[in-house]
Amino acid sequence: MVVRIASVVTDSGDRPAVVDPRRGVALVERLAPDHAGDLMSVLDEKMIELLDERCASAVDGLFRPVHDVRFAAPYRAPAKIWGIGLNYRDHAGDLRSPVPDEPASFLKANHTIIGPGDEIVLPPAELTERVTSEAELGIVIGKYCRNVSEADALDYVWGLTPILDQTAEDLILRNPRFLTRSKNFPTFFSFGPVVIPIREVLTAFGSLGEIEVRTVKNGEVASRNVVSNMTFSPAYLVSFHSRMMPLYPGDIISPGTPGATVIADGDVVRCEIPGIGILENPVRKARHGDY
């Protein structure tokens, strides 16, 4: 068994934790008292092996039921968040764009990060009047990755997690060169609650291609598709980006959405990925002091 990992909200701040599907949630500091650091520091083969061993022998009293904890964003300071635009062939039509013949990559900064249940804040109308939310399957890098082949790429992935990626869509429609601006408003990247080990996912699904991703707004499915319908597979994307620059533990690749949904004040959006998890965030308009 390889443990699932997450961060939970405590009185002393967000704390890294392991999640056992049968027993619940245990703080890393209770399983490994000498450990210090956030969840990114857990993305280490020796640390994971230690936590696996400690979980196997831990008493049930160390675990709390999942419904008794509040999950935070798994971590807040990855070195990089790579987003991929228009990677599902069906989604390219949403923006009246041709299917790219190379990955349409962009970077997001970590100030955009929020976690499960946190509010997505819509920027003032003078900055954007059309914001969309997009469910995606997040790819979390587990070890240093540079110039790897597509065949070996998934060996460098630690796990998978739900993502909601927000976009000021009217900015892109006005000028595609505004992509970075449109993607980097505060609260425009939510992920979590749990990072599932890729080994567990591949055992359950056989391949990543069978995984279905759904964008849901106010309880209604806005779009859905399976990973096999991506133009560029997760393995290809890891290999492609590792050839440009190093990927580090905790780096995230957000590989595209099956479809975007326009969001407004009062909406609730969800990323649903059966077998991986559900991520939900409420939406509100900006208030005085937000910008």
Short mmCIF file of C-alpha atoms in Angstrom, two decimals:
data_model
loop_
_atom_site.label_atom_id
_atom_site.label_comp_id
_atom_site.label_asym_id
_atom_site.label_seq_id
_atom_site.Cartn_x
_atom_site.Cartn_y
_atom_site.Cartn_z
CA MET A 1 0.00 0.00 0.00
CA VAL A 2 1.11 3.57 -0.71
CA VAL A 3 -0.58 6.15 1.49
CA ARG A 4 -2.82 8.88 0.12
CA ILE A 5 -1.72 12.34 1.21
CA ALA A 6 -3.46 15.64 1.99
CA SER A 7 -3.31 18.70 4.24
CA VAL A 8 -5.87 19.47 6.89
CA VAL A 9 -6.79 22.66 8.69
CA THR A 10 -5.85 22.71 12.39
CA ASP A 11 -5.75 25.39 15.08
CA SER A 12 -2.04 25.80 14.40
CA GLY A 13 -2.34 26.02 10.62
CA ASP A 14 -2.44 23.56 7.74
CA ARG A 15 -0.77 20.24 8.54
CA PRO A 16 0.25 17.37 6.25
CA ALA A 17 -1.69 14.18 6.74
CA VAL A 18 -2.17 10.71 5.36
CA VAL A 19 -5.58 9.40 4.38
CA ASP A 20 -6.49 5.75 4.86
CA PRO A 21 -9.72 4.92 2.99
CA ARG A 22 -10.76 2.54 5.78
CA ARG A 23 -9.60 4.30 8.95
CA GLY A 24 -9.58 8.02 8.13
CA VAL A 25 -7.05 10.82 8.46
CA ALA A 26 -3.86 10.90 10.56
CA LEU A 27 -1.46 13.82 10.88
CA VAL A 28 2.04 13.12 9.62
CA GLU A 29 3.48 14.60 12.80
CA ARG A 30 1.70 11.91 14.85
CA LEU A 31 3.01 9.11 12.68
CA ALA A 32 6.52 10.59 12.31
CA PRO A 33 7.13 13.01 15.23
CA ASP A 34 10.55 14.06 13.89
CA HIS A 35 9.09 15.26 10.59
CA ALA A 36 8.81 18.98 9.94
CA GLY A 37 7.51 20.72 6.86
CA ASP A 38 4.49 20.88 4.62
CA LEU A 39 3.10 18.19 2.36
CA MET A 40 5.72 18.84 -0.34
CA SER A 41 8.38 17.56 2.06
CA VAL A 42 6.47 14.28 2.26
CA LEU A 43 7.01 13.74 -1.50
CA ASP A 44 10.16 11.77 -0.84
CA GLU A 45 10.50 8.02 -1.42
CA LYS A 46 12.01 7.33 2.00
CA MET A 47 9.41 9.45 3.76
CA ILE A 48 6.58 7.72 1.95
CA GLU A 49 8.04 4.31 2.82
CA LEU A 50 8.25 5.36 6.48
CA LEU A 51 4.66 6.58 6.50
CA ASP A 52 3.49 3.36 4.84
CA GLU A 53 5.18 1.37 7.60
CA ARG A 54 3.87 3.61 10.40
CA CYS A 55 0.31 3.53 9.02
CA ALA A 56 0.36 -0.25 8.83
CA SER A 57 1.26 -0.53 12.50
CA ALA A 58 -0.61 2.53 13.86
CA VAL A 59 -3.50 2.12 16.26
CA ASP A 60 -6.92 3.24 15.05
CA GLY A 61 -6.94 6.02 17.66
CA LEU A 62 -4.43 8.01 15.59
CA PHE A 63 -7.00 8.42 12.82
CA ARG A 64 -9.98 10.77 12.62
CA PRO A 65 -12.99 10.16 10.37
CA VAL A 66 -12.73 11.98 7.04
CA HIS A 67 -15.97 13.88 7.74
CA ASP A 68 -14.48 15.28 10.96
CA VAL A 69 -11.63 17.17 9.26
CA ARG A 70 -11.47 20.14 6.95
CA PHE A 71 -9.10 19.69 4.04
CA ALA A 72 -6.86 22.53 2.87
CA ALA A 73 -5.02 22.91 -0.41
CA PRO A 74 -2.46 20.08 -0.33
CA TYR A 75 0.35 22.66 -0.38
CA ARG A 76 0.79 26.31 -1.28
CA ALA A 77 4.21 26.80 -2.87
CA PRO A 78 4.98 24.44 -5.75
CA ALA A 79 7.89 25.54 -7.87
CA LYS A 80 5.70 25.43 -10.98
CA ILE A 81 2.12 24.95 -12.10
CA TRP A 82 1.95 24.12 -15.80
CA GLY A 83 -1.44 24.52 -17.43
CA ILE A 84 -2.32 23.10 -20.83
CA GLY A 85 -4.92 24.81 -22.98
CA LEU A 86 -7.35 23.13 -25.39
CA ASN A 87 -6.02 19.63 -24.71
CA TYR A 88 -9.34 17.85 -25.11
CA ARG A 89 -10.22 18.05 -28.78
CA ASP A 90 -13.87 18.81 -27.96
CA HIS A 91 -12.91 21.79 -25.78
CA ALA A 92 -11.03 23.64 -28.53
CA GLY A 93 -14.40 24.60 -30.01
CA ASP A 94 -15.37 26.38 -26.79
CA LEU A 95 -12.88 29.11 -27.65
CA ARG A 96 -13.34 28.86 -31.41
CA SER A 97 -9.75 27.66 -31.70
CA PRO A 98 -8.11 24.93 -33.78
CA VAL A 99 -6.73 21.88 -32.00
CA PRO A 100 -3.04 22.71 -31.27
CA ASP A 101 -0.36 20.54 -32.87
CA GLU A 102 1.89 21.14 -29.84
CA PRO A 103 0.90 21.54 -26.17
CA ALA A 104 -0.47 25.05 -25.52
CA SER A 105 1.36 25.54 -22.23
CA PHE A 106 1.17 28.39 -19.74
CA LEU A 107 2.39 28.94 -16.18
CA LYS A 108 0.33 29.83 -13.14
CA ALA A 109 1.80 31.41 -10.01
CA ASN A 110 1.20 29.99 -6.54
CA HIS A 111 -0.70 33.09 -5.34
CA THR A 112 -3.63 31.66 -7.33
CA ILE A 113 -3.91 28.59 -5.06
CA ILE A 114 -6.95 27.88 -2.90
CA GLY A 115 -8.22 24.64 -1.40
CA PRO A 116 -11.47 22.72 -1.06
CA GLY A 117 -14.36 24.88 0.10
CA ASP A 118 -12.45 28.15 -0.31
CA GLU A 119 -14.13 30.92 -2.27
CA ILE A 120 -13.37 31.64 -5.90
CA VAL A 121 -13.42 35.44 -6.07
CA LEU A 122 -14.53 37.01 -9.34
CA PRO A 123 -12.41 40.03 -10.27
CA PRO A 124 -14.11 43.41 -10.68
CA ALA A 125 -15.97 43.95 -13.96
CA GLU A 126 -13.39 46.46 -15.18
CA LEU A 127 -10.82 43.62 -15.21
CA THR A 128 -12.98 40.85 -16.63
CA GLU A 129 -16.66 40.23 -17.22
CA ARG A 130 -16.55 36.52 -18.11
CA VAL A 131 -14.85 33.99 -15.84
CA THR A 132 -15.00 30.26 -16.42
CA SER A 133 -14.17 27.31 -14.20
CA GLU A 134 -12.65 24.15 -15.61
CA ALA A 135 -12.33 20.72 -14.00
CA GLU A 136 -9.02 18.98 -14.62
CA LEU A 137 -7.04 15.92 -13.55
CA GLY A 138 -4.01 17.24 -11.68
CA ILE A 139 -0.66 15.50 -12.17
CA VAL A 140 1.70 15.83 -9.18
CA ILE A 141 5.41 15.25 -9.84
CA GLY A 142 7.10 13.07 -7.22
CA LYS A 143 10.82 13.28 -8.01
CA TYR A 144 13.32 15.29 -10.01
CA CYS A 145 12.41 14.90 -13.67
CA ARG A 146 14.55 16.05 -16.58
CA ASN A 147 14.68 14.85 -20.20
CA VAL A 148 12.59 11.76 -19.56
CA SER A 149 10.98 9.69 -22.29
CA GLU A 150 7.24 9.37 -22.69
CA ALA A 151 7.57 5.66 -21.89
CA ASP A 152 9.20 6.44 -18.52
CA ALA A 153 7.34 9.65 -17.69
CA LEU A 154 4.70 8.24 -15.33
CA ASP A 155 7.50 6.82 -13.14
CA TYR A 156 8.15 10.44 -12.13
CA VAL A 157 4.54 11.17 -11.18
CA TRP A 158 3.65 10.73 -7.52
CA GLY A 159 -0.08 11.05 -7.80
CA LEU A 160 -3.26 12.59 -9.14
CA THR A 161 -5.73 15.08 -7.69
CA PRO A 162 -8.80 17.10 -8.75
CA ILE A 163 -8.28 20.66 -10.00
CA LEU A 164 -10.55 23.62 -10.71
CA ASP A 165 -8.74 26.05 -13.00
CA GLN A 166 -10.31 29.49 -13.52
CA THR A 167 -9.92 31.69 -16.59
CA ALA A 168 -10.88 35.26 -17.46
CA GLU A 169 -12.13 34.01 -20.79
CA ASP A 170 -13.03 37.38 -22.28
CA LEU A 171 -9.37 38.41 -22.09
CA ILE A 172 -8.28 35.45 -24.22
CA LEU A 173 -11.06 36.04 -26.71
CA ARG A 174 -9.91 39.65 -27.00
CA ASN A 175 -6.29 38.64 -27.56
CA PRO A 176 -4.74 35.16 -27.10
CA ARG A 177 -1.52 36.84 -25.94
CA PHE A 178 -3.38 37.74 -22.73
CA LEU A 179 -3.38 34.09 -21.62
CA THR A 180 -1.05 34.58 -18.64
CA ARG A 181 -3.08 37.51 -17.35
CA SER A 182 -6.34 35.63 -17.78
CA LYS A 183 -5.10 32.70 -15.70
CA ASN A 184 -3.39 34.41 -12.79
CA PHE A 185 -5.97 36.29 -10.75
CA PRO A 186 -6.04 35.30 -7.06
CA THR A 187 -8.15 32.18 -6.30
CA PHE A 188 -7.90 30.98 -9.92
CA PHE A 189 -6.39 27.57 -9.03
CA SER A 190 -8.01 25.16 -6.60
CA PHE A 191 -6.75 21.64 -5.98
CA GLY A 192 -7.25 18.74 -3.59
CA PRO A 193 -8.56 17.51 -1.28
CA VAL A 194 -6.44 14.34 -1.55
CA VAL A 195 -3.52 13.31 -3.75
CA ILE A 196 -3.99 9.67 -4.81
CA PRO A 197 -0.83 7.66 -5.56
CA ILE A 198 -0.54 6.92 -9.26
CA ARG A 199 0.28 3.31 -8.44
CA GLU A 200 -3.13 2.94 -6.81
CA VAL A 201 -4.86 4.64 -9.75
CA LEU A 202 -3.17 2.44 -12.36
CA THR A 203 -4.06 -0.67 -10.37
CA ALA A 204 -7.70 0.41 -10.19
CA PHE A 205 -8.12 1.68 -13.78
CA GLY A 206 -5.48 -0.18 -15.75
CA SER A 207 -4.53 3.07 -17.50
CA LEU A 208 -5.11 6.78 -17.06
CA GLY A 209 -7.11 6.86 -20.29
CA GLU A 210 -10.20 5.37 -18.61
CA ILE A 211 -10.49 8.18 -16.05
CA GLU A 212 -13.48 10.50 -16.54
CA VAL A 213 -13.31 14.18 -15.61
CA ARG A 214 -16.50 16.20 -15.06
CA THR A 215 -17.03 19.95 -14.74
CA VAL A 216 -20.15 20.47 -12.58
CA LYS A 217 -21.96 23.72 -11.76
CA ASN A 218 -24.78 23.94 -9.21
CA GLY A 219 -25.23 20.18 -9.33
CA GLU A 220 -25.51 19.95 -13.12
CA VAL A 221 -22.79 18.36 -15.25
CA ALA A 222 -21.56 21.03 -17.66
CA SER A 223 -19.05 18.81 -19.47
CA ARG A 224 -17.42 15.42 -19.17
CA ASN A 225 -14.79 13.44 -21.03
CA VAL A 226 -12.21 10.71 -20.53
CA VAL A 227 -8.46 11.18 -20.47
CA SER A 228 -7.98 9.04 -23.58
CA ASN A 229 -9.61 11.88 -25.55
CA MET A 230 -6.80 14.28 -24.70
CA THR A 231 -4.70 15.34 -27.67
CA PHE A 232 -1.55 15.03 -25.53
CA SER A 233 -1.54 12.33 -22.86
CA PRO A 234 -0.35 12.92 -19.28
CA ALA A 235 2.80 10.89 -20.02
CA TYR A 236 3.53 12.95 -23.12
CA LEU A 237 3.03 16.21 -21.18
CA VAL A 238 5.45 15.17 -18.43
CA SER A 239 8.07 14.18 -21.00
CA PHE A 240 7.51 17.30 -23.13
CA HIS A 241 7.90 19.74 -20.24
CA SER A 242 10.85 17.87 -18.73
CA ARG A 243 12.73 18.51 -21.97
CA MET A 244 12.27 22.27 -21.56
CA MET A 245 13.18 22.52 -17.88
CA PRO A 246 13.51 20.44 -14.74
CA LEU A 247 10.36 19.33 -12.97
CA TYR A 248 10.60 19.09 -9.20
CA PRO A 249 8.65 17.21 -6.51
CA GLY A 250 5.37 19.04 -6.01
CA ASP A 251 5.27 20.59 -9.47
CA ILE A 252 1.78 20.30 -10.93
CA ILE A 253 0.67 19.76 -14.50
CA SER A 254 -2.94 20.73 -15.12
CA PRO A 255 -3.50 18.92 -18.44
CA GLY A 256 -6.66 20.54 -19.75
CA THR A 257 -10.40 20.40 -19.21
CA PRO A 258 -13.21 18.55 -20.96
CA GLY A 259 -15.08 21.85 -20.95
CA ALA A 260 -15.45 25.17 -19.16
CA THR A 261 -18.51 26.62 -17.47
CA VAL A 262 -19.15 30.34 -16.96
CA ILE A 263 -19.41 31.18 -13.25
CA ALA A 264 -21.21 33.95 -11.41
CA ASP A 265 -21.72 35.17 -7.86
CA GLY A 266 -23.46 32.48 -5.80
CA ASP A 267 -22.53 29.51 -7.99
CA VAL A 268 -20.90 26.35 -6.67
CA VAL A 269 -18.52 24.53 -9.01
CA ARG A 270 -17.10 21.05 -8.69
CA CYS A 271 -14.49 18.84 -10.26
CA GLU A 272 -15.70 15.26 -10.11
CA ILE A 273 -13.31 12.45 -11.00
CA PRO A 274 -14.65 9.02 -10.04
CA GLY A 275 -11.94 7.05 -8.29
CA ILE A 276 -9.87 10.19 -7.64
CA GLY A 277 -12.10 12.60 -5.73
CA ILE A 278 -14.45 15.56 -5.67
CA LEU A 279 -13.32 19.17 -5.31
CA GLU A 280 -15.92 21.88 -4.67
CA ASN A 281 -15.66 25.67 -4.37
CA PRO A 282 -18.26 28.43 -3.95
CA VAL A 283 -18.09 31.54 -6.12
CA ARG A 284 -18.56 35.17 -5.05
CA LYS A 285 -17.97 38.57 -6.55
CA ALA A 286 -15.13 40.73 -5.33
CA ARG A 287 -15.68 42.95 -2.30
CA HIS A 288 -13.95 46.13 -1.24
CA GLY A 289 -10.37 45.25 -0.36
CA ASP A 290 -10.11 42.12 -2.52
CA TYR A 291 -8.41 44.06 -5.34
#
